[in-house]
mmCIF file of C-alpha atoms in Angstrom:
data_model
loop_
_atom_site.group_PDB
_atom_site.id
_atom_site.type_symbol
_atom_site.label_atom_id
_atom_site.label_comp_id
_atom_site.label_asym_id
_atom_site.label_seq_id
_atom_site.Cartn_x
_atom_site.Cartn_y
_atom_site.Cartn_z
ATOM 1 C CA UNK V 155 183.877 105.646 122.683
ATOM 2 C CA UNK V 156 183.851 102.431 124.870
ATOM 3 C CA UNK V 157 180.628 101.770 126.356
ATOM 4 C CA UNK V 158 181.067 99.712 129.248
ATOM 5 C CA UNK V 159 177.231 99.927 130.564
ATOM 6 C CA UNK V 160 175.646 97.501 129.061
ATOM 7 C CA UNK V 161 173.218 96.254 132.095
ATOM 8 C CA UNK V 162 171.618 100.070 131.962
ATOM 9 C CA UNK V 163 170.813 99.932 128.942
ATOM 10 C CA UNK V 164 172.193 98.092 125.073
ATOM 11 C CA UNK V 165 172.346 100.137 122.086
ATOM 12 C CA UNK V 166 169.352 99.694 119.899
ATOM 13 C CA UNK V 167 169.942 96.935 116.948
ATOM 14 C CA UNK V 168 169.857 98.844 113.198
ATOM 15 C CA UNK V 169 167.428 95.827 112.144
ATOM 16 C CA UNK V 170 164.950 96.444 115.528
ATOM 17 C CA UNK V 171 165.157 100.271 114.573
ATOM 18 C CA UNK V 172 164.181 99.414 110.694
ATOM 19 C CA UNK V 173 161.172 97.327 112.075
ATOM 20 C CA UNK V 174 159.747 100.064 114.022
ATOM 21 C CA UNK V 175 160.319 102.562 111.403
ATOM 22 C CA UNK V 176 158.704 100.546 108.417
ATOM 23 C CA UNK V 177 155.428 99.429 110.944
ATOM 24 C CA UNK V 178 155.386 102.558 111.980
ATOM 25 C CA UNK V 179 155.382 104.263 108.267
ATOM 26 C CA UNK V 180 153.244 101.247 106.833
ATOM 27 C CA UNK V 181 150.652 100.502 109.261
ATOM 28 C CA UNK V 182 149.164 103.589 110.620
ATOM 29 C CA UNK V 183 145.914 101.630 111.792
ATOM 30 C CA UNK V 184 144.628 101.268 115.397
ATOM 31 C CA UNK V 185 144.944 97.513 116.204
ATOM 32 C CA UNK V 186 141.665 98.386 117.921
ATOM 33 C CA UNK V 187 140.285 99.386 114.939
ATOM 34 C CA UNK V 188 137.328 97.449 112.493
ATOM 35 C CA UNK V 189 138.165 98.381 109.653
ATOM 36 C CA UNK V 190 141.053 97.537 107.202
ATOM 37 C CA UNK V 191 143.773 99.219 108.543
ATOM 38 C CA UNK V 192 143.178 98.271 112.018
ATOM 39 C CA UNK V 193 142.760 94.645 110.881
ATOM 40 C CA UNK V 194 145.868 94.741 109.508
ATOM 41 C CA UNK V 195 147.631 95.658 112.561
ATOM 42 C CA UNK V 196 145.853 93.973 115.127
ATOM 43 C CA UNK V 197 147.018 90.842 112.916
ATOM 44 C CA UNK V 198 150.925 92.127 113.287
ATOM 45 C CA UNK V 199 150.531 92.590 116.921
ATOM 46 C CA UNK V 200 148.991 88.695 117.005
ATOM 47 C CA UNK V 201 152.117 87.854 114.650
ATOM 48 C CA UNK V 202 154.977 89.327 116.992
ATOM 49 C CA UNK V 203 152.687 87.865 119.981
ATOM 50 C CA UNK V 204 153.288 84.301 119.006
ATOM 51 C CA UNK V 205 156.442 84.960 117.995
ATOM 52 C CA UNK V 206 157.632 86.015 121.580
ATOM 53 C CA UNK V 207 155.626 82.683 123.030
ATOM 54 C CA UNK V 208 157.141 80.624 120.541
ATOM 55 C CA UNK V 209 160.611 82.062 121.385
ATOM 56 C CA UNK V 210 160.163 81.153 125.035
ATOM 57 C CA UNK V 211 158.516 78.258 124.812
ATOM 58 C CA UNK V 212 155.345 79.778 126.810
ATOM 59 C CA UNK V 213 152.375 77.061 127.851
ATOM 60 C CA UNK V 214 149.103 78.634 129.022
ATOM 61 C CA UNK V 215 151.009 82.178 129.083
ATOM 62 C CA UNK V 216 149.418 85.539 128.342
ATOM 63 C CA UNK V 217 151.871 88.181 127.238
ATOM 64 C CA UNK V 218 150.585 91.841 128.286
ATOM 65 C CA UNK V 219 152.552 94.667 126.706
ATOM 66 C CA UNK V 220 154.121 97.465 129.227
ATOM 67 C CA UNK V 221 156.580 100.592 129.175
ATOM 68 C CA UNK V 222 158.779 98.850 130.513
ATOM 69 C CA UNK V 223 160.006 96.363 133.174
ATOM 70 C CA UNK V 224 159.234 99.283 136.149
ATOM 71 C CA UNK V 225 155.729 98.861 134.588
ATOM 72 C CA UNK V 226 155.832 95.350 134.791
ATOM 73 C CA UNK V 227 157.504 95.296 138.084
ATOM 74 C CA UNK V 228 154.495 97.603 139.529
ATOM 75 C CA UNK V 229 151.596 95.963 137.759
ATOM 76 C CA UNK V 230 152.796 92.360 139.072
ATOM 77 C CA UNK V 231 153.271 93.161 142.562
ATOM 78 C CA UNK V 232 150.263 95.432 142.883
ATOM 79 C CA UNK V 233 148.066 94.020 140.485
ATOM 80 C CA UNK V 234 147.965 90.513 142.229
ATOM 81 C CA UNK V 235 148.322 91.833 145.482
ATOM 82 C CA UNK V 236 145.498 94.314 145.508
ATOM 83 C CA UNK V 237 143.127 91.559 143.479
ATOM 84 C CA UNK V 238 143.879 88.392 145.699
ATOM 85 C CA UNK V 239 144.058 90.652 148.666
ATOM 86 C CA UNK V 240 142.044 87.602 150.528
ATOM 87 C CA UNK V 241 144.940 85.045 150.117
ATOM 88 C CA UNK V 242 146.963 86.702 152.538
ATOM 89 C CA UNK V 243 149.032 89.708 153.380
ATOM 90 C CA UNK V 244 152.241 88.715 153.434
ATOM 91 C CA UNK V 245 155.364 88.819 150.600
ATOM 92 C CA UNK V 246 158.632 87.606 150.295
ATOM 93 C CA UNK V 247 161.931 89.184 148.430
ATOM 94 C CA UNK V 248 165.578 89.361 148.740
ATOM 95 C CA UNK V 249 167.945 91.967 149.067
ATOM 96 C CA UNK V 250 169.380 91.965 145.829
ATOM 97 C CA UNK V 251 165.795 93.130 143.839
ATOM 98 C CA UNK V 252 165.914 96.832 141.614
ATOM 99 C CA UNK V 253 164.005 99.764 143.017
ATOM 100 C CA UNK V 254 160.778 99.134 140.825
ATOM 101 C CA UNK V 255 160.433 95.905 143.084
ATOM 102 C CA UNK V 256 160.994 97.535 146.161
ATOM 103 C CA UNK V 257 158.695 101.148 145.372
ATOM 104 C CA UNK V 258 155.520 98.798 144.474
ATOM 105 C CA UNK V 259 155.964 96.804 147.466
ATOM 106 C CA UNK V 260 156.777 99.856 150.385
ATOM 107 C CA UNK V 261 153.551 100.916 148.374
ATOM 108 C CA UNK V 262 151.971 97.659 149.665
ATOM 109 C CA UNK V 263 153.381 97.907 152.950
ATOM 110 C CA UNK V 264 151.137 101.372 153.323
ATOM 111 C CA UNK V 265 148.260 99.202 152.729
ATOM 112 C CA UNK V 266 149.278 96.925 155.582
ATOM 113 C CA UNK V 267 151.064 94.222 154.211
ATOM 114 C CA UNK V 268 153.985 92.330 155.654
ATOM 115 C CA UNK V 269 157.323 92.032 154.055
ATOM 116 C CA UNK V 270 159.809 89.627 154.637
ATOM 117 C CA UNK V 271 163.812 89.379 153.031
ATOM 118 C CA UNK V 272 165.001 86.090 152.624
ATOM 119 C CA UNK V 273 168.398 85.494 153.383
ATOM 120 C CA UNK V 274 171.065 84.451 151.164
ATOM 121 C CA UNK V 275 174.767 82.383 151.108
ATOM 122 C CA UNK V 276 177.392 83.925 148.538
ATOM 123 C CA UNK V 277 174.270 85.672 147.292
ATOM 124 C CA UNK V 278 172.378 82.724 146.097
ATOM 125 C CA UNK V 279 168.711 82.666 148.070
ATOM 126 C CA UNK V 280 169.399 80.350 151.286
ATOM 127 C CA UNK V 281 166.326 77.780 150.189
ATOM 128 C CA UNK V 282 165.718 76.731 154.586
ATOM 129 C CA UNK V 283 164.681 80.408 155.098
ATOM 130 C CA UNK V 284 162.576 80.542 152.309
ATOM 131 C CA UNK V 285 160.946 77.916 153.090
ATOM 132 C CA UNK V 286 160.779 79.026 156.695
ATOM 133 C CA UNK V 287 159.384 82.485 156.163
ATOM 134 C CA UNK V 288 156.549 81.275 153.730
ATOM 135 C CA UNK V 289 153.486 80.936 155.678
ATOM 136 C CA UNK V 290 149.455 80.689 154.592
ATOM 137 C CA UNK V 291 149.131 84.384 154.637
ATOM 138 C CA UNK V 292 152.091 85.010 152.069
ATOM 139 C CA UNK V 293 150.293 85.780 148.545
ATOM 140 C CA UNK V 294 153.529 86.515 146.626
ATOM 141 C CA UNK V 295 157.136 85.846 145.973
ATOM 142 C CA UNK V 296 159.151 87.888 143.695
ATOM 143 C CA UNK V 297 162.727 87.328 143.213
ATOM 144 C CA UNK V 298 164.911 88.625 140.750
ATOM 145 C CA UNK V 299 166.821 85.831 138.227
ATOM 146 C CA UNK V 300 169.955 88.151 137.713
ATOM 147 C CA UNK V 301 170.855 90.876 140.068
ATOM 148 C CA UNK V 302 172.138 94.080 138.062
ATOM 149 C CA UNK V 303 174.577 95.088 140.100
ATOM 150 C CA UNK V 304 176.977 92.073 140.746
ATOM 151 C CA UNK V 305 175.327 89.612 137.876
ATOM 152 C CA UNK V 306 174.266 87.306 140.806
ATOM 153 C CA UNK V 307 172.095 84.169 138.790
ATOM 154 C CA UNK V 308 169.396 83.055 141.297
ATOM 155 C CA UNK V 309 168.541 78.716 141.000
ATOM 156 C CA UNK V 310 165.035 80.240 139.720
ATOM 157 C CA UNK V 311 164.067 76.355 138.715
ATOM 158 C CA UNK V 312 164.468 75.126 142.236
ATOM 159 C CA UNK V 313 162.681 78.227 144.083
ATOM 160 C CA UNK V 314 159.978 77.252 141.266
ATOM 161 C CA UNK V 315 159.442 74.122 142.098
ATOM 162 C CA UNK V 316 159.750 74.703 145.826
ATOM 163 C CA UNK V 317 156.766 77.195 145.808
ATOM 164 C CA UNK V 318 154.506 75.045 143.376
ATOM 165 C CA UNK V 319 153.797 72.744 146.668
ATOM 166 C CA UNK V 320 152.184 76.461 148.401
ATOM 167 C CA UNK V 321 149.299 78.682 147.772
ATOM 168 C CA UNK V 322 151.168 81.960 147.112
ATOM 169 C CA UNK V 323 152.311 83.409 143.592
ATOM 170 C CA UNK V 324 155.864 83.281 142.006
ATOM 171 C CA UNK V 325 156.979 86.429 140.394
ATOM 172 C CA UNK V 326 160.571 86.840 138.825
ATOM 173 C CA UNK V 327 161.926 89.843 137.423
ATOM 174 C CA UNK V 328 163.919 88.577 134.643
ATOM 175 C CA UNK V 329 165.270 91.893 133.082
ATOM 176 C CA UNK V 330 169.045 91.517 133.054
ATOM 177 C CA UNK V 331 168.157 87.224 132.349
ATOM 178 C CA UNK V 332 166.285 87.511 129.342
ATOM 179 C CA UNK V 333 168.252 87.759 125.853
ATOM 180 C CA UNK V 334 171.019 86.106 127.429
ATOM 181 C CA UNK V 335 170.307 82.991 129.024
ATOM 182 C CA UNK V 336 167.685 80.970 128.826
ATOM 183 C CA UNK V 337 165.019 80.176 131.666
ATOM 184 C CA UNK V 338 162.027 78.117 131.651
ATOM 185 C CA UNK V 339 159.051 80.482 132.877
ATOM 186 C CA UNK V 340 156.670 77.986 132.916
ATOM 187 C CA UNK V 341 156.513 77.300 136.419
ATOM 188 C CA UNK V 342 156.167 80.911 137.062
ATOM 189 C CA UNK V 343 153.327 82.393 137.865
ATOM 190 C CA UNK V 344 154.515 86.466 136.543
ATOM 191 C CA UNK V 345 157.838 87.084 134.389
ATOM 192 C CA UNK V 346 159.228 90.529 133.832
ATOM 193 C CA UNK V 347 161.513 91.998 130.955
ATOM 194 C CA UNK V 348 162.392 95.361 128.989
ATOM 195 C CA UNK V 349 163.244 95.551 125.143
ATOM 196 C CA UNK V 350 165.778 98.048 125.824
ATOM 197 C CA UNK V 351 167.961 95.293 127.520
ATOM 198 C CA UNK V 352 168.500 93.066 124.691
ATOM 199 C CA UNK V 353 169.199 95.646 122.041
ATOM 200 C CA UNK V 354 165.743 96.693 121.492
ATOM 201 C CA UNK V 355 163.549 100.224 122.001
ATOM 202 C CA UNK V 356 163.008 102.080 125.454
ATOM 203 C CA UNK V 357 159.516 102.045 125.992
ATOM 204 C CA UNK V 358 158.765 98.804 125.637
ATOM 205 C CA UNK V 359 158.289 95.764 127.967
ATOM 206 C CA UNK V 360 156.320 92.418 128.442
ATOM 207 C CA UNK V 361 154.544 90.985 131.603
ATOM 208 C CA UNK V 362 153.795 87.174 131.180
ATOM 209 C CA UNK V 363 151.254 85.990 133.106
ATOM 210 C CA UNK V 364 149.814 82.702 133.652
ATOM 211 C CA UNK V 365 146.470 82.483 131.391
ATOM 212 C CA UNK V 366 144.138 81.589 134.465
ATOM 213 C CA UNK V 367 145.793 84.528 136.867
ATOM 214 C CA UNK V 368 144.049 87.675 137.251
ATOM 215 C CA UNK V 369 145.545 91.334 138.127
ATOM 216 C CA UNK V 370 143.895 94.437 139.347
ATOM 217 C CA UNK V 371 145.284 96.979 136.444
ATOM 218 C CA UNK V 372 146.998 99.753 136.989
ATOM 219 C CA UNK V 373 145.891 101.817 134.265
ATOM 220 C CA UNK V 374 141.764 101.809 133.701
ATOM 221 C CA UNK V 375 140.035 103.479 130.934
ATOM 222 C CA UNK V 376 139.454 101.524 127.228
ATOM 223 C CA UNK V 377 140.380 98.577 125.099
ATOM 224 C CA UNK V 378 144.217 97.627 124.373
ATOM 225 C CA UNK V 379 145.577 94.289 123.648
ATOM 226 C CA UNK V 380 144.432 92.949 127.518
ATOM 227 C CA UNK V 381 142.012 94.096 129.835
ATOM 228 C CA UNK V 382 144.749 94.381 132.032
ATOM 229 C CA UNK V 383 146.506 97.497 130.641
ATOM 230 C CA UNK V 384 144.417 100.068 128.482
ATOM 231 C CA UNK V 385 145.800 102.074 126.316
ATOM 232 C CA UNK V 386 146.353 102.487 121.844
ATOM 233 C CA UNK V 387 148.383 99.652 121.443
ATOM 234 C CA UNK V 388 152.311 100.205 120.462
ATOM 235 C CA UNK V 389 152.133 98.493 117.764
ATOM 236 C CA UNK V 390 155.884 99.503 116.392
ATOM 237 C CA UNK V 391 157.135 98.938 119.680
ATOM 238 C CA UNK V 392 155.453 95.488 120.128
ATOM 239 C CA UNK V 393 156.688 94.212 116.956
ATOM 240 C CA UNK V 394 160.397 95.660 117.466
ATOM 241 C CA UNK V 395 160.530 93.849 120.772
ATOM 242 C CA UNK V 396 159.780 90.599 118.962
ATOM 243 C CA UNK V 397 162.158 91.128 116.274
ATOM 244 C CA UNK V 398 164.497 92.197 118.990
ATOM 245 C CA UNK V 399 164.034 89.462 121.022
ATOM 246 C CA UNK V 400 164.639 86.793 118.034
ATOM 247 C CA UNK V 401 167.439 88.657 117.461
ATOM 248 C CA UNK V 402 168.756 88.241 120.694
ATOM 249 C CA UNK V 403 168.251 84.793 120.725
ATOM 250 C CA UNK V 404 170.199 83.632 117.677
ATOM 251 C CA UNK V 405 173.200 82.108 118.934
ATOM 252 C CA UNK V 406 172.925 82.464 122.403
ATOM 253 C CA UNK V 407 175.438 79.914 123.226
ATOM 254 C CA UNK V 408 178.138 81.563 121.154
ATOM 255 C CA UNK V 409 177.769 84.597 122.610
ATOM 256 C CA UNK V 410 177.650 83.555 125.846
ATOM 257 C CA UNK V 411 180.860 81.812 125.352
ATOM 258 C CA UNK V 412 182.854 85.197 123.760
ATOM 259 C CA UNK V 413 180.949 87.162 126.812
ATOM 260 C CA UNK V 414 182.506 84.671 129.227
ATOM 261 C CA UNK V 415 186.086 84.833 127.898
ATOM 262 C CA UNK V 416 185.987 88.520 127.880
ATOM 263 C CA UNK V 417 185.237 88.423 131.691
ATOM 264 C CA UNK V 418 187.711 86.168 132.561
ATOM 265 C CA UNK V 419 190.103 88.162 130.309
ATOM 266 C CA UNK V 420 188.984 91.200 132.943
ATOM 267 C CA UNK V 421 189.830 89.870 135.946
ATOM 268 C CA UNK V 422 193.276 88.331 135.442
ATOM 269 C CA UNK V 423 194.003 91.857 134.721
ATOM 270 C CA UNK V 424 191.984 93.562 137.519
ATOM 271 C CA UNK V 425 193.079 91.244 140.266
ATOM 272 C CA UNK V 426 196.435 91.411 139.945
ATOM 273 C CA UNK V 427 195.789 95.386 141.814
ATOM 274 C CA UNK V 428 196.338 95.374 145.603
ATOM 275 C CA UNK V 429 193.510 97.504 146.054
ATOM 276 C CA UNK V 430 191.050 95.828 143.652
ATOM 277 C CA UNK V 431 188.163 93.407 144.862
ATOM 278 C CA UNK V 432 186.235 90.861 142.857
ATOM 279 C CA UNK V 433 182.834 91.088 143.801
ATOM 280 C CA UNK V 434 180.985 88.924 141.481
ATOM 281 C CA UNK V 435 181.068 85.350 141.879
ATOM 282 C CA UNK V 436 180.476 82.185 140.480
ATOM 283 C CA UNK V 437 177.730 82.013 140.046
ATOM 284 C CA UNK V 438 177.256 85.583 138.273
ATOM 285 C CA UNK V 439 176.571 86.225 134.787
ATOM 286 C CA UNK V 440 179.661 87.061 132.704
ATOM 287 C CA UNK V 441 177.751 89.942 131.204
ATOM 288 C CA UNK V 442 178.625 91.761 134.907
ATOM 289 C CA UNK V 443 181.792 92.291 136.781
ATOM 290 C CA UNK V 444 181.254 93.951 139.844
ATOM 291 C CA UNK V 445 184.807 95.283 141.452
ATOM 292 C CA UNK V 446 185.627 97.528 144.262
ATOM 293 C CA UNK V 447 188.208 99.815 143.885
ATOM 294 C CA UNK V 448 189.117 100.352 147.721
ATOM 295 C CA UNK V 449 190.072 104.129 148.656
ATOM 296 C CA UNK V 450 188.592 105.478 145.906
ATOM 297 C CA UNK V 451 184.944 106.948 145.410
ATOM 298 C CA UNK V 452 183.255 104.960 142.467
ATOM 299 C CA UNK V 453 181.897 108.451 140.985
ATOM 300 C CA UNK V 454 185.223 109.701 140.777
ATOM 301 C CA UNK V 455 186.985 107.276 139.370
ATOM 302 C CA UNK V 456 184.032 106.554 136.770
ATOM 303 C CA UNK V 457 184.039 110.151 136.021
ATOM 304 C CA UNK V 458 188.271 109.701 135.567
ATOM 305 C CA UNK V 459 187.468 106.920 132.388
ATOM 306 C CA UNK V 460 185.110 109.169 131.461
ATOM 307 C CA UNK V 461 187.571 111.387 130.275
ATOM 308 C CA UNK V 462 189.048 108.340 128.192
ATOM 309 C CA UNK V 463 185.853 108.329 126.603
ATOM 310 C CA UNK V 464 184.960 105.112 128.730
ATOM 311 C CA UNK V 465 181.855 104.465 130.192
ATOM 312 C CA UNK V 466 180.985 102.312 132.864
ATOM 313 C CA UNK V 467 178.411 102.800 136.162
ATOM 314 C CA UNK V 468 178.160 102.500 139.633
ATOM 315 C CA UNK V 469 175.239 100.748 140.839
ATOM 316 C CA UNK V 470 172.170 100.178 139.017
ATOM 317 C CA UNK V 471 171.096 103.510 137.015
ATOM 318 C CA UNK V 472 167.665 103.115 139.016
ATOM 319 C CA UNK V 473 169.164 102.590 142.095
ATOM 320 C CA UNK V 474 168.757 105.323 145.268
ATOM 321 C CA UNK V 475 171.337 107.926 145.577
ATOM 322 C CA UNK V 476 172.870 105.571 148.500
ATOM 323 C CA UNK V 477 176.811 105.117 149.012
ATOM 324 C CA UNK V 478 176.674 101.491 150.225
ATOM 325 C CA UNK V 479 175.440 99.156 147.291
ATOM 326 C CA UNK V 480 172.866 96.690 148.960
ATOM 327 C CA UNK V 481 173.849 94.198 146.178
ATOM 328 C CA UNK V 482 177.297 93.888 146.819
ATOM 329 C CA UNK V 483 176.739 94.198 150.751
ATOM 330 C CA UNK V 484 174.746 91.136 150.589
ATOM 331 C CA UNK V 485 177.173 89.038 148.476
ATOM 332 C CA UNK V 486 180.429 90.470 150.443
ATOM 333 C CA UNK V 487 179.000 90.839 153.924
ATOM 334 C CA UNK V 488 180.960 94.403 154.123
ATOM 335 C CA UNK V 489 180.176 97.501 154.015
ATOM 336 C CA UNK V 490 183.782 99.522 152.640
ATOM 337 C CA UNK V 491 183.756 96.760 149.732
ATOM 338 C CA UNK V 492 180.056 98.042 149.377
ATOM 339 C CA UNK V 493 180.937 101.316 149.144
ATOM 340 C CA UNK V 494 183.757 101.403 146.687
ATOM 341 C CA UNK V 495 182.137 99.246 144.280
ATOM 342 C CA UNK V 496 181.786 99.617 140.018
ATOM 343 C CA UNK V 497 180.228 97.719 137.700
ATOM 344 C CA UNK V 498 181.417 96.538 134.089
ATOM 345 C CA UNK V 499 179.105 95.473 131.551
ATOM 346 C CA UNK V 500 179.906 93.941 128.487
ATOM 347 C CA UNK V 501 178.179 92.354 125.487
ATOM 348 C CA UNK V 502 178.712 90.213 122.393
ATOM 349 C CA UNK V 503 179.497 93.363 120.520
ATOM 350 C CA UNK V 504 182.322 94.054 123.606
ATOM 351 C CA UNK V 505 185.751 93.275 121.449
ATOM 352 C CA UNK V 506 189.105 92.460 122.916
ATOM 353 C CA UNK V 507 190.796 95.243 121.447
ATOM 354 C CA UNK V 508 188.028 97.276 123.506
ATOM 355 C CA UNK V 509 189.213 95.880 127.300
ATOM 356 C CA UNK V 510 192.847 96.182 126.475
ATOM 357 C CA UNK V 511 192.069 100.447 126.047
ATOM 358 C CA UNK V 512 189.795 100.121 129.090
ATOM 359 C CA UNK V 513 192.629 98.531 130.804
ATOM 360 C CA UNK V 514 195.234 100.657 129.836
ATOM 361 C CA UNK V 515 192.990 103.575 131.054
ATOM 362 C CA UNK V 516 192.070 101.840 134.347
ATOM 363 C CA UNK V 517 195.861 101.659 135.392
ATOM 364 C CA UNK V 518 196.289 105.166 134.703
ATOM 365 C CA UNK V 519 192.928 106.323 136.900
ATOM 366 C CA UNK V 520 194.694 103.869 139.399
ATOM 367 C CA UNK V 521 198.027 104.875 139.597
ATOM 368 C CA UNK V 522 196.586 108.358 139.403
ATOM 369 C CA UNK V 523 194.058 108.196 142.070
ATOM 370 C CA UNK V 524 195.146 105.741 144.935
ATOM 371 C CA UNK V 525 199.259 106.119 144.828
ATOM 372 C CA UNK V 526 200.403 108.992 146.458
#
């Protein structure tokens, strides 16, 4: 098998799946326990809770334990817009966000707020609109850092530092950013991430909130690790997404730079096809390459590798059963490259030997499906 679909989801790390096994074998207490037992794990969960602000160098940061980033997502958006509902009804995003952004705020817009999409140039957030849409009545900004689809890397520092001179909240979803580069989140009011991205568990995500901000939770009903999300506490989950996360972490530069050659590897294969578009740019991630193969449907000819044992996607797993990727539309500006498009996603575990099968496949799905 070569699994090419690494921006869904990473295989779990054998070290992150020992953790959870030997917490969960070891310490069967409630963290919200009194006695021993529960001591004992409420004092692991504190452990792999420092570790994870440590790790991103958090200030005044409050980490709240979720399912997932959807959770997250949902308990950002609503959670500050439904408690600060008297700042203003009004929120900015782009067009390049995942569908757990954009189902928590059509939610919103029910309740009668306004939405506005900045635009963007080369899909990098056009800074003169943002600034011209943001008004006194907008309570919230949320803006992805990496866009799934085409690996698009958003100048989160400057919108940062833009929006700390106004009154409304920054939110970023940093899901397919976190475990592979690094961003400083403490000019952000909300970050977003999901274990399961950087070779941890499914199930498991973090919210990071500024200390002083408060949220309207989304689930009600007894004592957890925050008031803002009740519930037992996970506590093998919680400490596998630390140990996943350090692991993640350790030598980030190095495997940024084998992730980068392997891309570039990629496309001075791929572009030498008539039919074959580049659609990520340079300012993308190298753990994404976004391509359109052009008179060919992307199901079919992911379903042709498939049959190579290859595995790659179309857009985002979450995404809406839609034919035109809104990602790619926005960084292309057309609509057939946005409906022909594929994404590759590799990783540090991604070898050489790996891309030259995939490639050797590709030209036979090619020459099979597009020459007559």
């Amino acid at each position: 098998m070569i699994y090419l679909d690494y921006s869904a989801t990473t295989p779990v790390n054998k070290e992150v799946l020992d953790t959870f096994t030997k917490v969960s074998l070891d310490f069967p207490g409630n963290p919200n326990s009194l006695h021993k037992l529960g001591v004992e794990a409420k004092k692991l969960i504190d452990s792999a809770t420092n570790q994870i602000i440590e790790l991103l160098n958090l200030k005044d940061k409050e980490i709240i334990y979720t399912s997932g980033s959807s959770e997250s997502n949902n308990l950002a958006i609503k959670g500050l817009c439904l408690k600060h509902q008297g700042m203003g009804k009004h929120i900015i995003t782009t067009n390049l966000e995942h569908s757990s952004i954009y189902g928590p705020i059509g939610y919103l817009q029910k309740q009668g707020y306004e939405v506005d999409f900045v635009k963007t140039k080369d899909g990098l957030v056009d800074m003169d609109d943002l600034e011209r849409l943001v008004t006194d009545d907008t309570v919230l900004v949320s803006i992805a850092s990496v866009n799934s689809e085409t690996g698009m890397l958003q100048n989160i520092s400057e919108i940062a530092k833009f929006l700390k001179t106004k009154k409304c909240y920054f939110h970023v979803d940093m899901t397919q950013s976190v475990g592979k580069i690094n961003i400083d989140m403490n000019d952000i009011d909300l970050v977003s991430f999901s274990g399961h991205k950087f070779y941890g568990l499914k199930g498991i995500g973090v919210l990071v909130k500024n200390s002083d901000l408060t949220l309207e939770p989304l689930i009600h009903g007894g004592k957890s690790t925050t008031v803002y999300r009740s519930g037992t506490p996970a506590l093998p989950l919680i400490v596998s997404i630390s140990k996943a996360l350090r692991l993640a972490l350790t030598d980030l530069d190095l495997k940024y730079e084998k992730i980068q050659e392997l891309k570039d590897y990629l496309i001075e294969n791929l572009e030498k096809y008539e039919n074959v578009r580049i659609n990520s740019k340079e300012h993308s991630l190298p753990h994404v390459l976004n391509i359109s193969v052009m008179h060919a449907k992307p199901e079919t000819f992911q379903h042709a590798l498939e049959e190579y044992d290859i595995y790659i996607s179309t857009q985002s797993a979450c995404s809406a059963n839609n034919p035109v990727s809104k990602a790619v539309l926005e960084v292309t500006n057309d609509e057939e490259t946005a409906k022909h498009s594929i994404r590759i996603s590799l990783s540090y575990l991604t070898t050489k030997e790996e891309l030259d099968k995939f490639l050797d496949a590709f030209d036979k799905c090619y020459n099979k499906l597009l020459i007559k």
